[in-house]
Amino acid sequence: MQILPIFAALRRHKLVMWLLILEIALTCAIVCNSMFLIAQNLQRMHMPSGIAEHELVQIQMAYIGTRPDSGARTQADLAALRQIPGVTQVALVDKLPFGSGNNSNIKLKPDQPQPSMNAGLYFGENLLPTFGVKLIAGRSFAPEEFVTLDQALQGINDNSPNDLPHVAIVTQAMAQRLWPVQNALGKTFYIGKDIPLRVVGVLARLTRPNTLQAGPAFSFVVPISENLSDGGGSYVVRSKPQDRARVLRDAVAKLKAIDPNRVVLAHRTYDEARAAFFQADQSMAGTLVGVCVVLLVVTALGIGGLASFWVAQRRKQIGIRRAIGATRGDILRYFQTENFLIVSFGIAIGMLLAFVLNAVLMKFYELPHLPLYYLPIGALALWGLGQLAVLGPALRAAAVPPVVATRSV
Amino acid sequence: MFGYYLDLALRSLRRNKVLSALMMLAIALGIGASITMLTVLHNLSGNPLPQRSGVLFHPQVDPRPANLPGASKEPPDGLTYLDAVNLYQLGIAPRRAVMSANWLPTRLDAPDSPLAMRTDRATTADFFAMFDVPFVYGSAWSAQDDANHAQVVVLSKALNQKLFGGADSVGKTLVIATKTFRVVGVIGDWNPQPHFYDVDDVNDGGAFADAEQMYLPFFTWLNLPQDYGYGPMRCWGNDPNAGGHDPKAKQCTWAQFWVELDTAAQVDSYRSALKQYSEQQHQLGRFQRAPNVRLRGLLDWLDYKHVVPVTVRMQTWIAFGVLLICMINTVGLMVAKFLRKSGEIGVRRALGASGRAVFLQCLVEAGVVGVAGGLLGLPLAWIGLWMVRQQPVSFAASAHLDLSMLGAALLLALLATLGAGVWPAWRASRVAPALQVKSL
């Protein structure tokens, strides 16, 4: 296949060729960046939480007001939930990964002006076994280490260290961030008004409730127990995945039976809670997929349209080539090669544009760099698209009979 | 002449149906995608209350301590309890409303009626008149009710439907947070978007939250026996009460405050009153900072709060990228199409048509493609918006095609194709007649 005649022919259609190249370049730039954004969203949506996601259901309770018996009510609820067949663990927690919740600034020294890091704060009795998080070093909390939330708040108000928790369990990621080379066990860090917490255990992974951009795996657990008067807490019930639907139904019924006047704000499996948290990411990904499809279709239409125009315009020349010995395959390959050259040129410019667009997006939307491997993927996609779009017109060109050459228009 | 050009254009388009269809389809896809995103953006950045936005203002004062690490220059969005009460009593503005939101356990005033959490807005009497809230039954409560901490409630149409089957419920009673409230009014459909009066609404959805289910007098609400939150509180310093949910804490801002100011003179005098108030508080030692006040109009306020989600802005840019690509595509196809008619154009030129006439003829043809593409793009935009509405994000429900966007779609399609057609048409008009006629 000789390429030079193709260039010679293209030189006579500079204008249309450049428009085609520009179109392919812009498509390449936008599709590469959109694919990158989609991949980013998917990555976020599939972030591990570190908990036994498929075994948990969440029942969020309304604030019941300050009542003297709220601790006892909580214990009664927990005991009732534990009796549901199939339930293995139960806890009242104030937050779960991928929801709403608090974050704390962490300091390594009491009067450090700037915090060392920021991490998600979890508490609730029996939280670790219910969540099913893996302890990879140290120990779990001892029962006597727990204080109630009321007690802890009072402790902060009165500055009385005895009412405050003294220990914490941190995630591996947080331990490595605070003490990169040393063993975290036994070390102390400070939160809030310089409250010291000694690390007694390290977790494999526990994703923070939110503010994922500040490091998703940074979180810690403190021995504070919740009760219904603390507001917004959720009962988390663990069972086998196949039992979840029944357990959820029974649990809500049981809670209503204990106190018909209470208000359940939300009840769902953890999978549903997680999906709700990532809804915005999902819809963004959906929109971008739609945009990519539209772009690729339009570009294919453009390539196909111009190719069929060129075929019609060169009908006579094709006939002459056929008459002097070119095979159908030669004609087919001529148009395919021409398309390949134009698309390649478009891709080359498109890659530069893709990086420019990425730089702009990085500036305004806090995105990371476009990884290099998107470029060959984008190039392959466009080459494929170009060949597909040109196939019809090229086959029509190949079908031009040699006798055309002998006819005058 | 236009009729003749139109006839020529239609003939020309019929001659090469595939190419014409491709051009129209490409334009339609571009228009469909960009109009979909433009409509979403238009709805999100629209004026929530066009008839009132000119006279509504959002005062802010700065009660923060003098040295607060990392503090922005802008005063906090909300007011502390004390400032809210003081500004409420300032009495310079013709109308003013202080407000916040939460949700409260509510049931009918009957022994076996089930309890449910209902979203509510606590506000003062002027709220309804200031924001043009229509009433179906009854009316707003009075300033006297505010002063007396009256236990009265105004229901939304939807809640009235749910609780009372849509009947006139004025005079009926509800038990809200264990207290008995009398219904004084039911409002009609009212849900300005963006939710300008409380852009950080505590009840899901932020700036595109739905309006609350019921309205209570602010001071009555504040004295309810239990704490169900007071909207998002922003506190500073290490004050231990910060975690204690005390709405009257002096270092926590949470209340929204709006005033109506009808004339420029009123705006000026209100602004100086705010400064004067800050000065006075500064002298009293309550405010540590020099007067730092803001009095933004409704639209400025929405602008300042960046209520349009970042993803929507990004998607709009991408949609314009799509339209640009569609236009380039159309330019290419039109150049091809017009050049192919070189022979015909040569004949017309040889018979006496001027370059200008040929240019106009080609533009008319481009315009026909544009209008057809635009008409074809409308159902695509409609499908696109339908898909946006299926998304479970807070702003999705407002994505509807209205008449102005419909017109904009057609105009955009026409302008885009005319823009794309200018250059190909100009090239076509430069065809040398002699060369073309010779080759025939």
Coordinates of N, CA and C in Angstrom, one line a residue, chain B residues 27-227:
Chain B
I27 N -26.4 17.9 14.6 CA -26.9 19.1 15.3 C -27.9 18.8 16.4
A28 N -28.8 17.9 16.1 CA -29.8 17.5 17.1 C -29.1 17.0 18.4
L29 N -28.1 16.1 18.2 CA -27.4 15.5 19.4 C -26.7 16.6 20.2
G30 N -26.1 17.5 19.5 CA -25.4 18.6 20.1 C -26.3 19.5 20.9
I31 N -27.4 19.9 20.2 CA -28.4 20.7 20.8 C -29.1 20.0 22.0
G32 N -29.4 18.7 21.8 CA -30.1 18.0 22.9 C -29.2 18.0 24.1
A33 N -27.9 17.6 23.9 CA -27.0 17.6 25.1 C -26.8 18.9 25.8
S34 N -26.6 20.0 25.0 CA -26.3 21.3 25.6 C -27.6 21.9 26.2
I35 N -28.8 21.7 25.6 CA -30.0 22.2 26.1 C -30.3 21.5 27.4
T36 N -30.1 20.2 27.5 CA -30.3 19.4 28.7 C -29.6 20.1 29.9
M37 N -28.3 20.3 29.7 CA -27.4 20.8 30.8 C -27.7 22.2 31.0
L38 N -28.0 23.0 29.9 CA -28.3 24.4 30.1 C -29.6 24.6 31.0
T39 N -30.6 23.7 30.7 CA -31.8 23.8 31.4 C -31.6 23.5 32.9
V40 N -30.8 22.5 33.2 CA -30.5 22.2 34.6 C -29.8 23.4 35.2
L41 N -28.8 24.0 34.5 CA -28.1 25.1 35.0 C -29.0 26.3 35.2
H42 N -29.9 26.5 34.2 CA -30.8 27.6 34.2 C -31.8 27.5 35.4
N43 N -32.3 26.3 35.7 CA -33.2 26.1 36.8 C -32.4 26.3 38.1
L44 N -31.2 25.8 38.2 CA -30.5 25.9 39.4 C -30.0 27.3 39.8
S45 N -29.7 28.1 38.7 CA -29.2 29.4 39.0 C -30.2 30.5 38.7
G46 N -31.5 30.0 38.6 CA -32.6 31.0 38.3 C -32.9 31.8 39.5
N47 N -33.8 32.8 39.3 CA -34.3 33.6 40.4 C -35.4 33.0 41.1
P48 N -35.2 32.6 42.4 CA -36.3 31.8 43.0 C -37.6 32.6 43.2
L49 N -37.5 33.9 43.3 CA -38.6 34.7 43.7 C -38.6 36.0 42.8
P50 N -38.8 35.9 41.5 CA -38.5 37.1 40.7 C -39.3 38.4 41.1
Q51 N -40.5 38.2 41.6 CA -41.3 39.4 41.9 C -40.8 40.1 43.2
R52 N -40.0 39.4 44.0 CA -39.6 40.0 45.3 C -38.1 40.1 45.5
S53 N -37.3 39.5 44.5 CA -35.9 39.4 44.8 C -35.2 40.8 44.9
G54 N -35.8 41.8 44.3 CA -35.2 43.1 44.4 C -35.2 43.8 45.8
V55 N -36.2 43.3 46.6 CA -36.4 44.1 47.9 C -36.0 43.2 49.1
L56 N -35.5 42.0 48.8 CA -35.1 41.1 50.0 C -33.6 41.2 50.2
F57 N -33.2 41.3 51.4 CA -31.8 41.5 51.8 C -31.5 40.6 53.0
H58 N -30.2 40.2 53.0 CA -29.7 39.3 54.0 C -28.6 39.9 54.8
P59 N -28.9 40.5 56.0 CA -27.9 41.1 56.8 C -27.0 40.2 57.5
Q60 N -25.7 40.5 57.6 CA -24.8 39.7 58.4 C -24.0 40.7 59.3
V61 N -23.6 40.2 60.5 CA -22.7 40.9 61.4 C -21.6 40.0 61.8
D62 N -20.6 40.5 62.4 CA -19.4 39.6 62.7 C -19.2 39.6 64.2
P63 N -19.7 38.6 64.9 CA -19.5 38.5 66.4 C -18.3 37.7 66.7
R64 N -17.4 37.3 65.8 CA -16.3 36.4 66.1 C -15.2 37.0 66.9
P65 N -14.4 36.3 67.6 CA -13.3 36.9 68.4 C -12.3 37.4 67.4
A66 N -11.5 38.4 67.9 CA -10.5 39.1 67.1 C -9.5 38.2 66.4
N67 N -8.9 37.3 67.2 CA -7.9 36.4 66.6 C -8.4 35.0 66.6
L68 N -9.0 34.6 65.4 CA -9.5 33.2 65.3 C -8.7 32.6 64.1
P69 N -7.9 31.6 64.4 CA -7.0 31.1 63.4 C -7.8 30.6 62.2
G70 N -7.4 30.9 61.0 CA -8.0 30.4 59.8 C -9.4 31.0 59.5
A71 N -9.7 32.2 60.2 CA -11.0 32.7 59.9 C -11.1 33.5 58.6
S72 N -12.2 33.4 57.9 CA -12.3 34.2 56.6 C -12.7 35.6 56.9
K73 N -12.5 36.5 55.9 CA -12.8 37.9 56.1 C -14.3 38.1 56.2
E74 N -15.0 37.2 55.6 CA -16.5 37.3 55.5 C -17.1 37.0 56.9
P75 N -18.1 37.8 57.3 CA -18.8 37.5 58.5 C -19.5 36.2 58.4
P76 N -19.9 35.5 59.5 CA -20.6 34.2 59.4 C -21.9 34.4 58.7
D77 N -22.4 33.3 58.1 CA -23.7 33.4 57.3 C -24.9 33.7 58.3
G78 N -24.9 33.0 59.4 CA -26.0 33.1 60.3 C -25.8 34.0 61.4
L79 N -26.8 34.2 62.3 CA -26.6 35.1 63.4 C -26.6 34.3 64.7
T80 N -26.0 34.8 65.7 CA -26.2 34.2 67.1 C -27.6 34.5 67.6
Y81 N -28.0 33.8 68.6 CA -29.3 34.1 69.1 C -29.5 35.6 69.5
L82 N -28.5 36.1 70.2 CA -28.6 37.5 70.7 C -28.7 38.5 69.5
D83 N -27.8 38.3 68.5 CA -27.9 39.2 67.4 C -29.2 39.1 66.6
A84 N -29.7 37.8 66.5 CA -31.0 37.6 65.9 C -32.1 38.4 66.6
V85 N -32.1 38.3 67.9 CA -33.1 38.9 68.6 C -33.0 40.5 68.5
N86 N -31.7 40.9 68.6 CA -31.5 42.4 68.6 C -31.8 42.9 67.2
L87 N -31.4 42.2 66.1 CA -31.7 42.8 64.8 C -33.2 42.6 64.5
Y88 N -33.9 41.6 65.1 CA -35.3 41.4 64.9 C -36.0 42.6 65.5
Q89 N -35.5 43.1 66.6 CA -36.2 44.2 67.3 C -35.7 45.6 66.8
L90 N -34.8 45.6 65.9 CA -34.2 46.9 65.4 C -35.3 47.7 64.8
G91 N -36.3 47.1 64.1 CA -37.5 47.8 63.6 C -37.2 48.9 62.6
I92 N -36.2 48.9 61.8 CA -36.0 49.8 60.7 C -36.6 49.4 59.5
A93 N -36.4 48.1 59.2 CA -36.9 47.5 57.9 C -38.4 47.4 58.0
P94 N -39.1 47.6 56.9 CA -40.6 47.5 56.9 C -41.0 46.1 57.3
R95 N -40.3 45.1 56.8 CA -40.6 43.7 57.2 C -39.3 43.0 57.5
R96 N -39.3 42.0 58.4 CA -38.1 41.2 58.7 C -38.6 39.9 59.2
A97 N -37.7 38.8 59.0 CA -38.1 37.5 59.5 C -36.8 36.8 60.0
V98 N -36.9 36.3 61.2 CA -35.7 35.5 61.7 C -36.2 34.0 61.6
M99 N -35.3 33.1 61.3 CA -35.8 31.7 61.1 C -34.7 30.7 61.3
S100 N -35.2 29.5 61.4 CA -34.3 28.3 61.4 C -35.2 27.1 61.1
A101 N -34.6 25.9 61.0 CA -35.4 24.7 60.7 C -34.9 23.5 61.5
N102 N -35.8 22.6 61.8 CA -35.4 21.3 62.3 C -36.6 20.4 62.0
W103 N -36.7 19.3 62.7 CA -37.9 18.4 62.5 C -38.4 18.0 63.9
L104 N -39.7 17.9 64.0 CA -40.3 17.7 65.3 C -41.3 16.5 65.2
P105 N -41.4 15.7 66.4 CA -42.3 14.6 66.4 C -43.7 15.3 66.5
T106 N -44.6 14.9 65.5 CA -45.9 15.5 65.4 C -46.9 14.4 65.3
R107 N -48.1 14.7 65.9 CA -49.2 13.8 65.6 C -50.5 14.6 65.7
L108 N -51.6 14.0 65.2 CA -52.9 14.6 65.4 C -53.3 14.6 66.9
D109 N -54.2 15.5 67.2 CA -54.6 15.6 68.6 C -55.6 14.6 68.9
A110 N -55.3 13.3 68.8 CA -56.2 12.2 69.1 C -55.3 11.1 69.7
P111 N -55.9 10.4 70.7 CA -55.2 9.5 71.5 C -54.3 8.5 70.7
D112 N -54.8 7.9 69.7 CA -54.1 6.8 69.1 C -53.4 7.2 67.8
S113 N -53.3 8.5 67.6 CA -52.7 8.9 66.3 C -51.1 8.7 66.3
P114 N -50.6 8.1 65.3 CA -49.1 7.8 65.3 C -48.3 9.0 65.2
L115 N -47.1 8.9 65.8 CA -46.1 10.0 65.9 C -45.3 9.9 64.6
A116 N -45.0 11.1 64.0 CA -44.0 11.0 62.9 C -43.2 12.3 62.9
M117 N -42.0 12.2 62.4 CA -41.1 13.4 62.4 C -41.5 14.2 61.2
R118 N -41.8 15.5 61.4 CA -42.2 16.4 60.3 C -41.2 17.6 60.3
T119 N -40.8 17.9 59.0 CA -39.8 19.1 58.9 C -40.6 20.4 59.2
D120 N -40.0 21.3 59.8 CA -40.6 22.5 60.2 C -39.7 23.7 60.0
R121 N -40.2 24.9 59.7 CA -39.5 26.1 59.8 C -40.0 27.0 60.8
A122 N -39.1 27.4 61.7 CA -39.5 28.3 62.8 C -39.2 29.7 62.3
T123 N -40.2 30.6 62.3 CA -40.0 31.9 61.7 C -40.9 32.9 62.4
T124 N -40.9 34.1 61.9 CA -41.7 35.2 62.5 C -42.8 35.6 61.5
A125 N -43.8 36.3 61.9 CA -45.0 36.6 61.2 C -44.7 37.1 59.8
D126 N -43.8 38.0 59.6 CA -43.6 38.7 58.3 C -43.1 37.7 57.2
F127 N -42.6 36.6 57.6 CA -42.1 35.6 56.6 C -43.0 35.4 55.4
F128 N -44.3 35.2 55.7 CA -45.3 34.9 54.6 C -45.5 36.0 53.7
A129 N -45.6 37.2 54.2 CA -45.8 38.4 53.3 C -44.6 38.7 52.6
M130 N -43.4 38.7 53.3 CA -42.1 39.0 52.6 C -41.8 38.1 51.4
F131 N -42.1 36.8 51.6 CA -41.7 35.9 50.6 C -42.9 35.5 49.7
D132 N -44.0 36.3 49.7 CA -45.1 36.0 48.8 C -45.7 34.6 48.9
V133 N -45.9 34.1 50.2 CA -46.4 32.8 50.3 C -47.9 32.8 50.2
P134 N -48.5 32.0 49.3 CA -49.9 32.1 49.1 C -50.6 31.2 50.1
F135 N -51.8 31.6 50.6 CA -52.6 30.8 51.5 C -53.8 30.2 50.9
V136 N -54.0 28.9 51.2 CA -55.3 28.3 50.7 C -56.4 28.5 51.7
Y137 N -56.0 28.2 53.0 CA -57.0 28.4 54.1 C -56.3 29.3 55.1
G138 N -57.1 30.1 55.8 CA -56.6 30.9 57.0 C -55.6 31.9 56.5
S139 N -54.7 32.2 57.5 CA -53.7 33.2 57.2 C -52.5 33.0 58.1
A140 N -51.5 33.9 57.9 CA -50.3 33.8 58.8 C -50.7 34.2 60.2
W141 N -49.8 33.9 61.1 CA -50.0 34.4 62.5 C -49.6 35.8 62.6
S142 N -49.9 36.5 63.7 CA -49.7 37.9 63.8 C -48.4 38.2 64.6
A143 N -47.9 39.4 64.5 CA -46.7 39.8 65.3 C -47.0 39.6 66.8
Q144 N -48.3 39.8 67.1 CA -48.7 39.7 68.5 C -48.5 38.2 68.9
D145 N -48.9 37.3 68.0 CA -48.7 35.8 68.3 C -47.2 35.5 68.6
D146 N -46.3 36.2 67.8 CA -44.9 36.0 68.0 C -44.5 36.5 69.4
A147 N -45.0 37.7 69.7 CA -44.6 38.2 71.0 C -45.2 37.4 72.2
N148 N -46.4 36.8 72.0 CA -47.0 36.0 73.1 C -46.6 34.6 73.1
H149 N -45.7 34.2 72.2 CA -45.2 32.8 72.1 C -46.5 31.9 71.9
A150 N -47.3 32.3 71.0 CA -48.6 31.6 70.8 C -48.2 30.2 70.2
Q151 N -49.0 29.2 70.5 CA -48.8 27.9 70.0 C -49.7 27.7 68.8
V152 N -49.3 28.3 67.7 CA -50.0 28.2 66.4 C -49.1 27.6 65.3
V153 N -49.7 27.1 64.3 CA -48.9 26.4 63.2 C -49.6 26.7 61.9
V154 N -48.7 26.9 60.9 CA -49.2 27.0 59.5 C -48.7 25.7 58.8
L155 N -49.6 25.0 58.1 CA -49.2 23.8 57.4 C -49.0 24.0 55.9
S156 N -48.1 23.1 55.4 CA -48.0 23.1 53.9 C -49.2 22.4 53.3
K157 N -49.4 22.6 52.1 CA -50.5 21.9 51.4 C -50.4 20.4 51.5
A158 N -49.2 19.9 51.3 CA -48.9 18.5 51.3 C -49.2 17.9 52.7
L159 N -48.8 18.6 53.8 CA -49.0 18.0 55.1 C -50.5 18.1 55.5
N160 N -51.1 19.2 55.0 CA -52.6 19.3 55.3 C -53.3 18.1 54.6
Q161 N -52.8 17.8 53.4 CA -53.4 16.7 52.6 C -53.2 15.4 53.4
K162 N -52.0 15.2 54.0 CA -51.7 14.0 54.7 C -52.4 13.9 56.0
L163 N -52.5 15.0 56.7 CA -53.1 14.9 58.1 C -54.6 15.1 58.0
F164 N -55.1 16.0 57.2 CA -56.5 16.3 57.2 C -57.2 16.0 55.9
G165 N -56.6 15.3 55.0 CA -57.2 15.0 53.7 C -57.5 16.2 52.9
G166 N -56.7 17.3 53.1 CA -56.9 18.4 52.2 C -58.0 19.4 52.6
A167 N -58.8 19.0 53.7 CA -59.9 19.9 54.1 C -59.4 21.1 54.8
D168 N -60.3 22.1 55.0 CA -59.9 23.3 55.7 C -59.6 23.0 57.2
S169 N -58.4 23.0 57.6 CA -58.0 22.5 58.9 C -57.8 23.7 59.9
V170 N -58.1 24.9 59.5 CA -57.9 26.0 60.4 C -58.8 25.8 61.7
G171 N -58.1 26.0 62.8 CA -58.8 25.8 64.1 C -58.6 24.4 64.7
K172 N -58.2 23.4 63.8 CA -57.8 22.1 64.4 C -56.5 22.1 65.1
T173 N -56.3 21.1 65.9 CA -55.0 21.1 66.7 C -54.2 19.9 66.4
L174 N -52.8 20.1 66.6 CA -51.8 19.1 66.4 C -51.0 19.1 67.7
V175 N -50.4 17.9 68.0 CA -49.5 17.8 69.1 C -48.1 17.8 68.5
I176 N -47.3 18.8 68.8 CA -46.0 18.9 68.2 C -45.0 19.0 69.4
A177 N -44.1 18.1 69.4 CA -43.1 18.0 70.5 C -43.8 18.1 71.8
T178 N -44.8 17.4 72.0 CA -45.7 17.2 73.2 C -46.6 18.5 73.5
K179 N -46.5 19.5 72.8 CA -47.3 20.7 73.0 C -48.5 20.8 72.0
T180 N -49.6 21.4 72.4 CA -50.7 21.4 71.5 C -50.7 22.7 70.7
F181 N -50.7 22.6 69.4 CA -50.7 23.8 68.5 C -52.0 23.9 67.7
R182 N -52.4 25.1 67.5 CA -53.6 25.3 66.7 C -53.3 25.7 65.3
V183 N -53.9 25.1 64.3 CA -53.6 25.4 62.9 C -54.3 26.8 62.6
V184 N -53.5 27.7 62.1 CA -54.1 29.0 61.7 C -54.1 29.2 60.2
G185 N -53.4 28.4 59.5 CA -53.4 28.6 58.0 C -52.8 27.4 57.3
V186 N -53.2 27.3 56.0 CA -52.6 26.3 55.2 C -52.1 27.0 53.9
I187 N -50.8 26.8 53.6 CA -50.3 27.5 52.4 C -50.5 26.7 51.1
G188 N -50.5 27.4 50.0 CA -50.6 26.7 48.7 C -49.2 26.2 48.3
D189 N -49.1 25.9 47.0 CA -47.8 25.4 46.5 C -46.8 26.6 46.5
W190 N -45.8 26.4 47.3 CA -44.8 27.4 47.4 C -43.5 26.7 47.7
N191 N -42.5 26.7 46.8 CA -41.3 26.1 47.0 C -40.2 26.7 46.1
P192 N -39.8 28.0 46.4 CA -38.9 28.6 45.6 C -37.5 27.9 45.5
Q193 N -37.0 27.7 44.3 CA -35.7 27.0 44.1 C -34.8 27.9 43.4
P194 N -33.5 28.1 43.8 CA -32.9 27.5 45.0 C -33.7 28.0 46.3
H195 N -33.5 27.2 47.3 CA -34.1 27.4 48.6 C -33.3 28.6 49.3
F196 N -33.5 29.8 48.8 CA -32.6 30.9 49.1 C -32.5 31.3 50.5
Y197 N -33.7 31.2 51.2 CA -33.7 31.7 52.6 C -32.9 30.9 53.6
D198 N -32.5 29.7 53.2 CA -31.7 28.8 54.0 C -31.0 27.8 53.1
V199 N -29.8 28.3 52.6 CA -29.1 27.5 51.6 C -28.4 26.3 52.2
D200 N -28.2 26.3 53.5 CA -27.6 25.1 54.2 C -28.7 24.3 54.9
D201 N -29.9 24.2 54.3 CA -31.0 23.6 55.1 C -30.6 22.3 55.7
V202 N -31.0 22.2 57.0 CA -30.6 21.0 57.8 C -31.4 19.8 57.3
N203 N -32.6 20.0 56.7 CA -33.3 18.9 56.2 C -32.9 18.6 54.8
D204 N -32.3 17.5 54.5 CA -31.6 17.1 53.3 C -31.9 17.9 52.1
G205 N -30.8 18.1 51.3 CA -31.0 18.8 50.1 C -30.3 20.1 50.0
G206 N -29.8 20.7 51.1 CA -29.1 22.0 51.0 C -29.9 23.0 50.3
A207 N -29.2 23.7 49.3 CA -29.8 24.8 48.6 C -31.0 24.4 47.7
F208 N -31.2 23.1 47.5 CA -32.3 22.6 46.7 C -33.3 21.8 47.5
A209 N -33.3 22.0 48.8 CA -34.2 21.3 49.7 C -35.6 21.7 49.3
D210 N -36.6 20.8 49.7 CA -38.0 21.2 49.6 C -38.4 22.1 50.7
A211 N -39.4 22.9 50.5 CA -39.9 23.7 51.6 C -40.4 22.8 52.7
E212 N -40.4 23.3 53.9 CA -40.7 22.5 55.1 C -42.2 22.2 55.1
Q213 N -42.5 21.2 55.9 CA -43.9 20.7 56.0 C -44.8 21.6 56.9
M214 N -44.2 22.3 57.8 CA -45.0 23.2 58.6 C -44.2 24.4 59.2
Y215 N -44.9 25.4 59.6 CA -44.2 26.7 60.1 C -44.7 27.0 61.5
L216 N -43.7 27.3 62.4 CA -44.1 27.6 63.8 C -43.5 29.0 64.1
P217 N -44.2 29.7 65.1 CA -43.6 31.0 65.5 C -42.2 30.7 66.1
F218 N -41.2 31.5 65.7 CA -39.8 31.3 66.1 C -39.6 31.2 67.6
F219 N -40.2 32.1 68.4 CA -39.9 32.2 69.8 C -40.7 31.1 70.6
T220 N -41.8 30.7 70.0 CA -42.5 29.5 70.6 C -41.6 28.3 70.4
W221 N -41.1 28.1 69.2 CA -40.3 27.0 68.8 C -39.1 26.9 69.7
L222 N -38.5 28.1 70.0 CA -37.2 28.1 70.7 C -37.5 27.6 72.2
N223 N -38.7 27.8 72.6 CA -39.0 27.4 74.0 C -39.6 26.0 74.1
L224 N -39.6 25.2 73.0 CA -40.1 23.9 73.1 C -39.3 23.1 74.2
P225 N -40.0 22.1 74.8 CA -39.3 21.5 76.0 C -38.0 20.7 75.6
Q226 N -37.9 20.2 74.4 CA -36.8 19.4 74.0 C -36.0 19.9 72.9
D227 N -34.8 19.5 72.8 CA -33.8 20.0 71.8 C -33.9 19.0 70.6

